[in-house]
Structure formats: C-alpha cells, structure tokens
XYZ file of C-alpha atoms in Angstrom:
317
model
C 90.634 84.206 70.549
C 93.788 84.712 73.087
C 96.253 82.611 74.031
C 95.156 81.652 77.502
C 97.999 81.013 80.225
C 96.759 81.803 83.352
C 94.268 79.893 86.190
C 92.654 82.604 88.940
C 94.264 83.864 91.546
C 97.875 85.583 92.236
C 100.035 83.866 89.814
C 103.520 83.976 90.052
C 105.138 85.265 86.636
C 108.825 85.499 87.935
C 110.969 88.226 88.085
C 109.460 89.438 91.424
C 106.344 89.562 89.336
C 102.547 88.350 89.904
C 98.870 89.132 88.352
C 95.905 88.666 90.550
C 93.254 87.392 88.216
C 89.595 86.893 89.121
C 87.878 83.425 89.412
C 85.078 84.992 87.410
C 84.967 87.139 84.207
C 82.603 90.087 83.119
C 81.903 93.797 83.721
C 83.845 95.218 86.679
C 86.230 91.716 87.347
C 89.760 93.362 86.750
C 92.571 92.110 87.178
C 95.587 93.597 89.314
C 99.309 93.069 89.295
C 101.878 93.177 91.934
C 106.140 94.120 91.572
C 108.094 92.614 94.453
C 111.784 94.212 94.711
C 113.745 94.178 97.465
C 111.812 95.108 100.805
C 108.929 96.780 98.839
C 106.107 96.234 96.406
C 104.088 98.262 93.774
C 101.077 97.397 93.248
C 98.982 97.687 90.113
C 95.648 98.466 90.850
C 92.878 98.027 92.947
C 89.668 96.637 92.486
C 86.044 97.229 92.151
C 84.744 97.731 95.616
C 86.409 96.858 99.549
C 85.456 93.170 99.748
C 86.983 92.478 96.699
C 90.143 94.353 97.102
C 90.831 92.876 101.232
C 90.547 89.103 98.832
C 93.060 90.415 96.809
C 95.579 91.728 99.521
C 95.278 88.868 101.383
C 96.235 86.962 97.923
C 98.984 89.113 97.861
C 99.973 88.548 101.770
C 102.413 85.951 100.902
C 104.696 88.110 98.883
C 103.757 91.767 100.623
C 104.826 90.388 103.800
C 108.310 90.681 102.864
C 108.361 93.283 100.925
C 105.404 95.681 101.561
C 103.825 97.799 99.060
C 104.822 101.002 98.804
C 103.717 102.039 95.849
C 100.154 101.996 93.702
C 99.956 102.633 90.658
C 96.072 103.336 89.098
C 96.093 102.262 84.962
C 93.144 104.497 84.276
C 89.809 106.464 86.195
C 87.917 103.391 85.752
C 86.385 102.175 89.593
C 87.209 98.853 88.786
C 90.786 100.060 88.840
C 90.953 102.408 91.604
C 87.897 101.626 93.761
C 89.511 99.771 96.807
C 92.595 102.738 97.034
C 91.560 103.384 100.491
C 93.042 99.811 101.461
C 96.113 100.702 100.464
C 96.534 104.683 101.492
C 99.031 104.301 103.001
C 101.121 103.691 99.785
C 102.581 106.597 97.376
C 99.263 106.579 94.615
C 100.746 107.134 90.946
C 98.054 107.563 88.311
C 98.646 109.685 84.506
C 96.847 112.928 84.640
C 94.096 112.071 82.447
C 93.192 109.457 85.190
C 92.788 111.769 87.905
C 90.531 114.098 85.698
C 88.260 110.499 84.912
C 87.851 109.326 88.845
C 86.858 113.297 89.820
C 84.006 112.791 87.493
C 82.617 109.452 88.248
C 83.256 108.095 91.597
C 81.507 105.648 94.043
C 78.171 107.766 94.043
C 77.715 108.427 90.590
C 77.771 103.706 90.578
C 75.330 103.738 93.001
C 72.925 106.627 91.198
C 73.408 104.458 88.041
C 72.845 101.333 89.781
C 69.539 102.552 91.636
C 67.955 104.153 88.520
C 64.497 102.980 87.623
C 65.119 103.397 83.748
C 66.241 100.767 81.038
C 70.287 101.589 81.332
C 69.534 101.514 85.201
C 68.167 97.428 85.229
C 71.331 97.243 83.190
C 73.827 98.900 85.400
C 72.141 96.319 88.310
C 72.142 93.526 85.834
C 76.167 93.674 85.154
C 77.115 95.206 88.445
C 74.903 94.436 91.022
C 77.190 92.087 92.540
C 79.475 95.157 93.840
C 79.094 96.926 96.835
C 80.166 100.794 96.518
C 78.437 101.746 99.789
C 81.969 101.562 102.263
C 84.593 102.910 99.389
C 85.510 106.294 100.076
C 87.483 107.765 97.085
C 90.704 108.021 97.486
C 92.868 109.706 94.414
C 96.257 109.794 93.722
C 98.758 111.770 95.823
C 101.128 111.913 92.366
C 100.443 112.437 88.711
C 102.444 112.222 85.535
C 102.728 113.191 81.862
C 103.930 111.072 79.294
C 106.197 108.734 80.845
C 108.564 107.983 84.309
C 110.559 105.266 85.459
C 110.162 104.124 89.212
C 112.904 101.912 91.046
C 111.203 99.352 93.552
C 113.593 97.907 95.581
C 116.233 97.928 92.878
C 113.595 96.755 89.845
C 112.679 99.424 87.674
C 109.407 99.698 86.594
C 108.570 101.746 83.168
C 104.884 103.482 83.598
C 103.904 104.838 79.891
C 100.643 106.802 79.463
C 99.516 105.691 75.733
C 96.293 107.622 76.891
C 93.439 109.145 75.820
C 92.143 105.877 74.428
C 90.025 103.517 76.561
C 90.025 106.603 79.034
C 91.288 110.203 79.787
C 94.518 108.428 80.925
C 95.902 105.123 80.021
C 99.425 103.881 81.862
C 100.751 100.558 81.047
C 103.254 99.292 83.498
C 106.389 97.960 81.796
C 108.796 95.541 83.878
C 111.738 95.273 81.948
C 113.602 92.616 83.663
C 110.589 90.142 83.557
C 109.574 90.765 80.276
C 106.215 91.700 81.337
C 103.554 94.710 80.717
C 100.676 95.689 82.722
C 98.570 97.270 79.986
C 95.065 98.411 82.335
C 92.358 98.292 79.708
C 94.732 99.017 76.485
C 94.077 94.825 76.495
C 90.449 92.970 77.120
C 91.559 89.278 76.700
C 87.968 87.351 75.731
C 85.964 90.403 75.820
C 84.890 93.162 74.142
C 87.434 96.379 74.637
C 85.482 99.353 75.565
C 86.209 102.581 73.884
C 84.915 105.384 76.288
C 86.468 108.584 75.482
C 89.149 107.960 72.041
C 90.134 108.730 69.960
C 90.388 105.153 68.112
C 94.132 106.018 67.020
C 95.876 106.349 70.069
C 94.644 103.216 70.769
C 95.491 101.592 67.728
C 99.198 103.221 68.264
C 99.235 101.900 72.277
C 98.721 98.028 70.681
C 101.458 98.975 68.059
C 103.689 100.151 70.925
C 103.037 97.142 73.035
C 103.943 94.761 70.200
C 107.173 96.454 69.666
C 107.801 95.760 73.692
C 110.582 93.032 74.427
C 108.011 91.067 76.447
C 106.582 87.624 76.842
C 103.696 88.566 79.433
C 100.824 90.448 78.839
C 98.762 90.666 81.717
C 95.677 92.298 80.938
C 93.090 94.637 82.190
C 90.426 91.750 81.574
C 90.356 88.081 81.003
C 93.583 86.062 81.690
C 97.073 86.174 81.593
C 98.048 86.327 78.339
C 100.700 86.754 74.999
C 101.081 89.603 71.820
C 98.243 87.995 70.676
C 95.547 88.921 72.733
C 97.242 92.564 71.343
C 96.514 92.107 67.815
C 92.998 90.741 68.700
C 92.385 94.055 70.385
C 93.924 96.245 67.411
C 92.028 93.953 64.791
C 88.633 94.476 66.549
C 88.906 98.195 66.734
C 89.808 98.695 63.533
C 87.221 96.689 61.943
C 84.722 98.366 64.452
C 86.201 102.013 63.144
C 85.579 100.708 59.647
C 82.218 99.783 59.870
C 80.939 102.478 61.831
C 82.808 104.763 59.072
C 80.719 103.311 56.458
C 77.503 103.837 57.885
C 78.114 107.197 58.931
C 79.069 108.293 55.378
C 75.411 106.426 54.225
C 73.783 108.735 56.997
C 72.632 106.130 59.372
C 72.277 106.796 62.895
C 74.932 105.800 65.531
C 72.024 103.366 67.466
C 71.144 102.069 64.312
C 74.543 101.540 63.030
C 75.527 99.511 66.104
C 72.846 97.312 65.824
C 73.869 96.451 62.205
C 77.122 96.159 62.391
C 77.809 92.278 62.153
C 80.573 91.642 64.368
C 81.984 88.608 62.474
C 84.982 86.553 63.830
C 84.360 89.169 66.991
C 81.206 87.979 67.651
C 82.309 85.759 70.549
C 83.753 87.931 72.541
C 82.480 88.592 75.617
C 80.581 92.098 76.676
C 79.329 92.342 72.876
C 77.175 95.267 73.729
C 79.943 97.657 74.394
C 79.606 98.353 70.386
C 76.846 100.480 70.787
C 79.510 103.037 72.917
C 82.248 101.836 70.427
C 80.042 102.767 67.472
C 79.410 106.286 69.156
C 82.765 106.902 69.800
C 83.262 106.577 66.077
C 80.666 109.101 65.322
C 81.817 111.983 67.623
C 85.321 111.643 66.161
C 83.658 112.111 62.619
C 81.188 114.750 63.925
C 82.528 116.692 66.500
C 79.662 118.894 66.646
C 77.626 115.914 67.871
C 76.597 115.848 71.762
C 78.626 113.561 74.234
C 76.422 110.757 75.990
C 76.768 110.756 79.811
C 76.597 107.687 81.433
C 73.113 106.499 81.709
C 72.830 107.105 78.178
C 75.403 104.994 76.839
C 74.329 102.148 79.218
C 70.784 102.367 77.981
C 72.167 101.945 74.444
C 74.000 99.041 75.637
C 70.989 97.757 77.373
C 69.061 97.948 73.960
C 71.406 96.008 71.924
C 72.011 93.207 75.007
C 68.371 92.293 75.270
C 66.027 92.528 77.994
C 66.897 92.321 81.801
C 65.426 90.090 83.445
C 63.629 91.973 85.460
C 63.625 95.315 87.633
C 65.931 95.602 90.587
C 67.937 92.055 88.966
C-alpha cells in the first residue's frame, strides 16, 4: 500500500546517508540507518539479537571505515531496536527518556521467558521469533537521554532527533537529516505491515504522522518494511484512525475488547502484514476509553494475538 523504493541491504540514500534494510520482513526484522559526516558516523539503531547486528556492521564497514561511528541513537525500548547495543558500546548511546524507562522493563530475559512459555501466547512468541537468539546480548542502555528534542552535529551534518513519543512506545525519536531530506521515524512508520500500538495514546501518534508530513523530506526510511515516501505516512495515520473508530464503536455497544478485535473488519487494511497486532491495537483503544481497566503484560497481549492469528503449528515451532 507504500510506495516501495528500496532492495535489502545498506542502501545508499545520499547526503552521507544509508538504511540497512533486511532481506526478510516480519516480527523483529527492523531496519537501521546510518549518518556519515566527516570522520564519524551515527548510527540509528541496532538490531534484534548479536548475529544479526555483526551482519549489519559489517554492511556498514564500507562507509564506518572512514568515518567511524560515534554515535547511536535507539528510536524506542523495543529489542529489535536496541538489542545488539553491546556491539557498538563503545559509541555515545542517545535514546528519549521514555525509551530508557521501556528497555528497563523488558530486556533480553523477559524474550527468552516469553519465548520458552508452554502456554498459547508462548507457541506464538516461538512462532514469530524463534529465529532470534537473545542468549549472548547483554543489555546495554543508553549513556544519554533527552526530552523533547536536540540537535547533534556529526562531522559537520546536523542531525534533528524529535521524540513524538508516547505512541508506539514510552519514547518515540525520529531522526531528522535535514540536508538529505531524510527521516528516520523508528516505529512511528510500519511500511507493509501492521503498526503496533503498545502503550498510546492513539493521538500522539496521529500528531507524529502529521508532523512527519509537514517535514521537507523525500525519504522515509522506516522502522519496518522498505525504504519508502509520505505515503507509507498517511497509510499509517489512515489505519489508526479507522482502527480508533471501530474499536470506539464497539466499546460504546458494550462489547468486549477480544471480541471487538475479532470483528473489526479491517477493510482496505486487510493486507497488511502482522494483522494480528489489532487485538493489542483494539486494547489500546479500550484503556484510553476506560482507564480504570487493567493493563495486559506481555504474555497476555501475545496470547490475544495468538487467538486472532490462528493456530501454531505446533509446540516448541
């Protein structure tokens, strides 16, 4: 439903600027970014475990042999953003506050408790991320946070870093590169798949797209999917607005959140990618109507998931 302009791989965008895109979508396959100035580098994000993030700096090599990375900068507390950090500790970490206060409370053990759990959201978690190995990643958070927004000069390019958060997540930076015309948005954009709504609420998101489409930029390289334009933007705003409507509706005829997700027809959405993240969208919805209602933890919103996704194939797969 997005414009799609990039293959896999680091792809040069120009302007000292490249994405690192994934050869294979679904939960977990970020995408990274990487801003080359003069003698130095800041890179945007790491990935999902160690194997994945020594691919990915060896991608890189190329570029970061000239002009080293110095910086990191974490979009949100997300593992699949922050993960492989300890590759790259040697760097200054940047992350928005909110982010910090996210990868405190779910790290590299709580994946592997989820992943090992002999319940229905358990098969699940193994189903969509058993591919990732979380046993070598030591957490490694950021040695600097920041509120609201700061500017960065790497090696004379300056680099905007804008926290439109809480939306996806506690914290939400998008990484604006003026000169190239390019923004980093983390998980503010899912191009192809389903955008996730973990913690809200649903209107600082809506007003992150609406600042990203007032952003002098051609390039919108994503959190998810490919390399993309404004439009994978307004897909993103579209979908959670419908999503915010529906839900709406069937919380004012008294239907329960499960039961809501699973009746919500999802329409021109419908071939997005990761479809089952409605059931958390749909519950998101509900606690910002209700706030008396309890929060899910983890294994709770991934057994709702698992519900509306269908059977795994089996345990342990």
């Amino acid at each position: 439903m997005a414009s799609v302009l990039s293959p896999a791989g680091r792809i040069d965008l120009g302007h000292g600027c490249h994405a690192w895109v994934p050869s294979t979508g679904g939960w977990g396959m970020s995408n990274a970014g990487l801003v080359a100035g003069r003698g130095e580098s800041l890179l945007v994000d790491t990935l999902y475990d160690l194997s994945l993030t020594r691919a990915m700096l060896d991608g890189l090599a190329p570029v970061t042999d000239a002009a080293p990375v110095s910086t990191v900068v974490n979009t949100h507390g997300n593992g699949d953003h922050w993960f492989g950090n300890q590759l790259v500790a040697h760097a200054e970490i940047i992350a928005a506050r909110g982010s910090l206060t996210d990868m405190r409370q779910v790290g590299p053990a709580e994946m592997r408790a989820l992943t090992i759990a002999d319940t229905a959201a358990g098969r699940f978690a193994r189903r969509i991320f058993g591919r990732f190995d979380y046993s070598g990643v030591r957490p490694v958070l950021p040695h600097r946070v920041f509120d609201g927004e700061t500017v960065l000069d790497i090696g004379g390019t300056e680099v905007r870093l804008i926290d439109v958060g809480p939306a996806h997540s506690a914290g939400d930076t998008i990484v604006h590169v003026p000169r190239a015309r390019t923004v980093y948005t983390g998980d503010i954009v899912f191009a192809g798949s389903t955008p996730v709504i973990w913690h809200g609420p649903f209107a600082n998101w809506l007003t992150a797209c609406d600042l990203l489409l007032t952003l002098d930029v051609d390039i919108i390289v994503p959190g998810h999917g490919r390399v993309t334009t404004k439009e994978a933007v307004r897909t993103v705003r579209d979908y959670l607005s419908y999503v915010h409507e529906q839900a709406t509706t069937r919380f004012g005829a008294g239907m329960p959140a499960e039961a809501a997700a699973r009746d919500i027809s999802l329409g021109r959405f419908a071939d997005l990618d990761e479809s089952e993240r409605l059931a958390v969208n749909v519950h998101t919805v509900y606690r910002e109507l209700d706030p008396s209602l309890p929060p899910l933890d983890g294994p709770r919103l991934f057994g709702h998931m698992a519900d509306i996704a269908g059977p795994c194939p089996g345990p342990g797969l």
